[in-house]
Tab-separated table of C-alpha atoms and ligand atoms in Angstrom:
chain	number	residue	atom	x	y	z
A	1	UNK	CA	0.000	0.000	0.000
A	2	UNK	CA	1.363	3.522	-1.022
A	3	UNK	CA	1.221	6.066	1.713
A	4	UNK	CA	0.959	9.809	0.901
A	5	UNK	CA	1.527	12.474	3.539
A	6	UNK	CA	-1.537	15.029	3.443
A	7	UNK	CA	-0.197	18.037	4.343
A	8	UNK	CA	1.851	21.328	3.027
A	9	UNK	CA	4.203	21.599	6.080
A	10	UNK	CA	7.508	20.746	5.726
A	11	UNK	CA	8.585	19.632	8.818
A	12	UNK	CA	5.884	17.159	9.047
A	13	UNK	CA	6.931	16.028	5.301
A	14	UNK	CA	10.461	15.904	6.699
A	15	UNK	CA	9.496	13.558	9.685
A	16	UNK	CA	7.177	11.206	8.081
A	17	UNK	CA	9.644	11.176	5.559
A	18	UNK	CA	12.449	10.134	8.248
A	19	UNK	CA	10.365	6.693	9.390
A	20	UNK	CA	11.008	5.978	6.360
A	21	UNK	CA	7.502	4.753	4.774
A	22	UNK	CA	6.704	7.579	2.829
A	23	UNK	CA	5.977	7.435	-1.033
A	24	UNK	CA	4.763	11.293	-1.978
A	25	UNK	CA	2.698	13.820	-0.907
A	26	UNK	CA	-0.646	15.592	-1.305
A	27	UNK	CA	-1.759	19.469	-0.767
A	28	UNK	CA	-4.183	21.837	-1.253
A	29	UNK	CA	-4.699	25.104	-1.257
A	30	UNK	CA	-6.380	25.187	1.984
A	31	UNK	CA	-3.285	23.013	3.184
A	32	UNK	CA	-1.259	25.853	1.637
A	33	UNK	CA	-2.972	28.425	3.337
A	34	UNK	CA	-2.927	26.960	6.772
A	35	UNK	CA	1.037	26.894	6.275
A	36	UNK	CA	0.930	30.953	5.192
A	37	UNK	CA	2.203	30.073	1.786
A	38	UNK	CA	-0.069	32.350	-0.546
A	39	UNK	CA	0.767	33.766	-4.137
A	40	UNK	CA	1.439	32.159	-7.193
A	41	UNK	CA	5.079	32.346	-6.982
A	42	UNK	CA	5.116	31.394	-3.172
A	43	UNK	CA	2.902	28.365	-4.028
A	44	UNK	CA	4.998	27.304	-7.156
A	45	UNK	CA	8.568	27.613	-4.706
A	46	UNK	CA	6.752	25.652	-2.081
A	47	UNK	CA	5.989	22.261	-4.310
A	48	UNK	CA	10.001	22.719	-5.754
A	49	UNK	CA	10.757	22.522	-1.698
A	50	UNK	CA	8.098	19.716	-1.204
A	51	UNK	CA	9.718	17.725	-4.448
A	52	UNK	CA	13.372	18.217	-2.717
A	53	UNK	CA	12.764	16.271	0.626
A	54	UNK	CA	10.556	13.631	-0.601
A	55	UNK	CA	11.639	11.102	-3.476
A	56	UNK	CA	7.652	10.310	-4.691
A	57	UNK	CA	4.763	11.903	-6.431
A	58	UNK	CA	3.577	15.432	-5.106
A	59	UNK	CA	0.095	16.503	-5.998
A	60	UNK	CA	0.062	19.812	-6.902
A	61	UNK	CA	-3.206	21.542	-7.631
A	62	UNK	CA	-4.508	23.925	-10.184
A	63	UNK	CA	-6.420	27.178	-9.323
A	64	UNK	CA	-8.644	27.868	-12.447
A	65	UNK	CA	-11.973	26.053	-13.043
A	66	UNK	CA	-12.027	26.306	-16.783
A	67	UNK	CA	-10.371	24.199	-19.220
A	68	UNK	CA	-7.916	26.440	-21.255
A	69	UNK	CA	-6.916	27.467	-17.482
A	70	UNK	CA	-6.864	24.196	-15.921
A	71	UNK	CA	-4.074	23.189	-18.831
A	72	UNK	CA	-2.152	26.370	-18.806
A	73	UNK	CA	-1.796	25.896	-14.695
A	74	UNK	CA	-1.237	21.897	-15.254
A	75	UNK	CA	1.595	22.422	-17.865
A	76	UNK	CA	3.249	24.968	-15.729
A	77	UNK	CA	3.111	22.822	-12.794
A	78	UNK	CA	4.304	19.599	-14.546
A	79	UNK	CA	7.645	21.624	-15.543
A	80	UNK	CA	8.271	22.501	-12.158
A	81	UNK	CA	9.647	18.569	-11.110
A	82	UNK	CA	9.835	14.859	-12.817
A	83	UNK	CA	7.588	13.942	-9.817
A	84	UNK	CA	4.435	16.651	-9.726
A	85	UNK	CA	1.033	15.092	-10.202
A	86	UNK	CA	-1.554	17.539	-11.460
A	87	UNK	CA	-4.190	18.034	-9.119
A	88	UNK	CA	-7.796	18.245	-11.016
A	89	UNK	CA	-11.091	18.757	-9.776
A	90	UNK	CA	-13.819	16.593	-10.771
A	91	UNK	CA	-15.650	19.113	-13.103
A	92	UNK	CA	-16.533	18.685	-16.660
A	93	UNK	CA	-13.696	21.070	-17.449
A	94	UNK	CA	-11.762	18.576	-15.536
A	95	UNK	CA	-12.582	15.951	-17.298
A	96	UNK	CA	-11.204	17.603	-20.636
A	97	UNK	CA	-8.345	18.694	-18.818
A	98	UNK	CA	-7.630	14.901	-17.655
A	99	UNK	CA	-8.196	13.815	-21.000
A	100	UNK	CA	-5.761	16.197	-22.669
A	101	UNK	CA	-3.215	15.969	-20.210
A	102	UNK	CA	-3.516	12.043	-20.546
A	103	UNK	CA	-2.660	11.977	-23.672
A	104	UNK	CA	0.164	14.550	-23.185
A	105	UNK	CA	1.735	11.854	-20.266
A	106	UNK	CA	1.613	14.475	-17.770
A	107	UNK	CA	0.279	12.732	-15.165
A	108	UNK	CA	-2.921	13.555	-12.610
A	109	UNK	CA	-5.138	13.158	-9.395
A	110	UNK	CA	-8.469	13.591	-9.885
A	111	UNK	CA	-9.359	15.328	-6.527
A	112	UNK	CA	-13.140	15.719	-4.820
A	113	UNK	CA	-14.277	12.382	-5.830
A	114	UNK	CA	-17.797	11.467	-4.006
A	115	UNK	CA	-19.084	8.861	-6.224
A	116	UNK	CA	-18.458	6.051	-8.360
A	117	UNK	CA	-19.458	7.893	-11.222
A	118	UNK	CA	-17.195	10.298	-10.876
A	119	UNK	CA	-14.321	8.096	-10.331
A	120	UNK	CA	-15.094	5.862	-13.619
A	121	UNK	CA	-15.388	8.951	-15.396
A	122	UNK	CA	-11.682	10.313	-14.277
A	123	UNK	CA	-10.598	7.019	-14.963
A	124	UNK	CA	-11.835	6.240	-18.629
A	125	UNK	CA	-10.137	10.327	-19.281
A	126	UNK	CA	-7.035	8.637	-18.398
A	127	UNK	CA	-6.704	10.156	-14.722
A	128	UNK	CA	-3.501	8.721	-12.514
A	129	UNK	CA	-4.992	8.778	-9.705
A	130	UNK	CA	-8.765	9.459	-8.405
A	131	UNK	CA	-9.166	11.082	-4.975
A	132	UNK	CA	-12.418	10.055	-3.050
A	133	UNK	CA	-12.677	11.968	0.183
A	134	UNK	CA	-13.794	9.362	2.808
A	135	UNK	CA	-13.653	11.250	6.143
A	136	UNK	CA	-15.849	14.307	4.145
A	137	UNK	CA	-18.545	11.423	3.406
A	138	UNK	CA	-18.726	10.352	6.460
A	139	UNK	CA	-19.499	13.769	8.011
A	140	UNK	CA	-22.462	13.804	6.052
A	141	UNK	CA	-23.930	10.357	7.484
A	142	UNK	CA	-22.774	8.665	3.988
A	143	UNK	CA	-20.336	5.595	3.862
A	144	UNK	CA	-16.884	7.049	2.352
A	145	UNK	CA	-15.627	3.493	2.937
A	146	UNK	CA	-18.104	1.574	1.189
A	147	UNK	CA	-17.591	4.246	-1.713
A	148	UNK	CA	-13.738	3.071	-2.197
A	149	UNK	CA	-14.838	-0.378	-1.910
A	150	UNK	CA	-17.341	0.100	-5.009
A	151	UNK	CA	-14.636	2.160	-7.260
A	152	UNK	CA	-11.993	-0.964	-6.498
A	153	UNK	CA	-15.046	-3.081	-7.485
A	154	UNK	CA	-15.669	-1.161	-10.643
A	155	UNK	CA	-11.783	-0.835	-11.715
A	156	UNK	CA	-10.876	-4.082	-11.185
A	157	UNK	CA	-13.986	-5.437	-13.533
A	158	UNK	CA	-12.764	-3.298	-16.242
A	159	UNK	CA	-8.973	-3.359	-15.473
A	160	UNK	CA	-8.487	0.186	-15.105
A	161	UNK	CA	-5.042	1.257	-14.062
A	162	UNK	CA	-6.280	4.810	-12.658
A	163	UNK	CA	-5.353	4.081	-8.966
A	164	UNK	CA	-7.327	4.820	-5.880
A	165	UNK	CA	-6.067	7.569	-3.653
A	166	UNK	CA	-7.998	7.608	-0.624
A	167	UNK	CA	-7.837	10.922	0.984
A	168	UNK	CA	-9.860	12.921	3.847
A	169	UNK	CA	-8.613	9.823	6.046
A	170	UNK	CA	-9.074	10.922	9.044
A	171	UNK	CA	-8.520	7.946	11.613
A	172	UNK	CA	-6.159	5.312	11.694
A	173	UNK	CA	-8.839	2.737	11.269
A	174	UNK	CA	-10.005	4.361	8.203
A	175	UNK	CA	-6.398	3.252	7.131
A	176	UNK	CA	-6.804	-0.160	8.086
A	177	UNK	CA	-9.976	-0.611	6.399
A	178	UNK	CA	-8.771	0.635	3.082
A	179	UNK	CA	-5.901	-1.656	3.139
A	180	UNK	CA	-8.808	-4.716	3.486
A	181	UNK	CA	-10.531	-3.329	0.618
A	182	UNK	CA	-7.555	-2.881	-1.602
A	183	UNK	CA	-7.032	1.504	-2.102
A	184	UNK	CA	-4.089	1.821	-3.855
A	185	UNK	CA	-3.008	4.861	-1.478
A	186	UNK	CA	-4.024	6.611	1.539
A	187	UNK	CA	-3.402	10.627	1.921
A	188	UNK	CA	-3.163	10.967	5.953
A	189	UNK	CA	-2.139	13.662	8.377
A	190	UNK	CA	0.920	13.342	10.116
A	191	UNK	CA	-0.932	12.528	13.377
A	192	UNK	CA	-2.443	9.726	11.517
A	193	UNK	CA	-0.224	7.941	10.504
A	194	UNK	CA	1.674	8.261	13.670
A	195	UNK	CA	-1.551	6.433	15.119
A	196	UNK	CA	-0.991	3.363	13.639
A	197	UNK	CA	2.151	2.952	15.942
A	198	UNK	CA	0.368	2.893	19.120
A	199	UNK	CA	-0.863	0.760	21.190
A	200	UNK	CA	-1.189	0.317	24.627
A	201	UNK	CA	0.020	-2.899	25.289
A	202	UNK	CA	3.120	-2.291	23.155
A	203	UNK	CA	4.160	0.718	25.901
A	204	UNK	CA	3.245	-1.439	28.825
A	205	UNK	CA	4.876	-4.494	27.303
A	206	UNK	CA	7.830	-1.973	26.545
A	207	UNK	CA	7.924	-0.430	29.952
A	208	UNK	CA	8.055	-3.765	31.642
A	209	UNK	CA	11.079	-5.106	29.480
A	210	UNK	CA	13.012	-2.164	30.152
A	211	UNK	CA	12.479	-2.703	34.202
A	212	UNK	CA	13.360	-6.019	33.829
A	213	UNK	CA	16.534	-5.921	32.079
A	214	UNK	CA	17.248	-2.686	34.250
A	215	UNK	CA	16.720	-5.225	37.445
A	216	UNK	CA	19.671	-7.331	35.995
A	217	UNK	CA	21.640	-4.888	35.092
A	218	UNK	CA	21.754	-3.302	38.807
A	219	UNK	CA	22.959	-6.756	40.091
B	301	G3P	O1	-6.377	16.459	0.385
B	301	G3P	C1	-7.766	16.424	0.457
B	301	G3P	C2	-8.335	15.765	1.696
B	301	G3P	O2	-7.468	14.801	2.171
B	301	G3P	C3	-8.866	16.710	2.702
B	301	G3P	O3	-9.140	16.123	3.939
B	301	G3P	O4	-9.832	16.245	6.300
B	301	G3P	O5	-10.014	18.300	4.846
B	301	G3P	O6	-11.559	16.379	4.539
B	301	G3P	P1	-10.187	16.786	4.957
């Protein structure tokens, strides 16, 4: 399973990076904002410092909502590093934009995916990845899991290669459970992912070895 970090701060890139289980890296612009990082230029300086700590994909995302922007944004994103992704929302504009940038080989994450519909569409453009937002389903009493379960259903019947990026995770379980059902790759918070180390009995089970070999030691 690929893991993404979902953030725009670099010293949480930097630390996930550091356990060493980190494959690339996902932003917005509200992830962008929260960090301060504002203006074009800012923004464009920010993914060139993302792309320098992490060896993986980094999902960079376009601004404009219209096609002829969408493409202008995407190509001058895709020349910033071998390893930026092109960030697209699911529009019809989108779509096109996928389609064209598809056949171009640049490649793209289709982002604020809530059904399968949308996700087979990105996928017969020729997205990369598709983005369904789990944790955002959820908050509105819908099932974000059982949505990533029916796009892996519907890609796998047609042998798609788009691959599932499972993002608004907001829970270590909601990890867990999209490893069972087979998401490519999870987008998760820092905090997140530093969830799935603990565990209770690990630190008590912990704590007790080091008093015991402490014991012998002191003798
Ligand atoms: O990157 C998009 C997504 O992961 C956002 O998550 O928690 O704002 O719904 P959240």
């Amino acid at each position: 399973m690929i893991f993404f970090i979902d953030t725009a701060n670099l010293n949480e890139i930097k630390e996930a990076y550091n356990l060493g289980i980190l494959d690339g890296v996902t932003t917005n612009p509200t992830l962008m904002a929260k960090e301060g990082i504002t203006g074009s230029n800012n923004i464009l300086k920010h993914y060139v410092d993302i792309c320098n700590i992490v060896d993986g994909y980094v999902s960079a995302e376009v601004n404009a909502t219209d096609y002829k922007g969408m493409i202008a944004e995407a190509e001058i994103l895709s020349e910033l590093h071998q390893n930026i992704v092109v960030k697209i929302p699911m529009t019809a504009d989108g779509i096109k934009a996928i389609k064209y940038l598809s056949n171009k080989e640049i490649k793209t994450n289709c982002t604020l995916i809530f059904s399968a519909g949308q996700a087979l569409l990105a996928a017969k453009a020729g997205a990369t990845f598709v983005s369904p937002f789990v944790g955002r389903l959820d908050d509105i009493q819908a099932d974000g899991l059982q949505l990533i379960a029916q796009i892996r259903l519907i890609f796998d019947n047609y042998g798609f290669e788009t691959q599932i990026l499972a993002a608004s995770i907001r829970t270590p379980m909601h990890i867990i459970q999209c490893a069972e059902i087979g998401a490519d790759v999870v987008t998760v918070p820092l905090s997140v992912i530093l969830g799935l180390i603990k565990h209770p009995l690990t630190d008590k089970g912990l704590e007790q070895f080091t008093a015991d070999y402490n014991k012998g030691n002191k003798q």
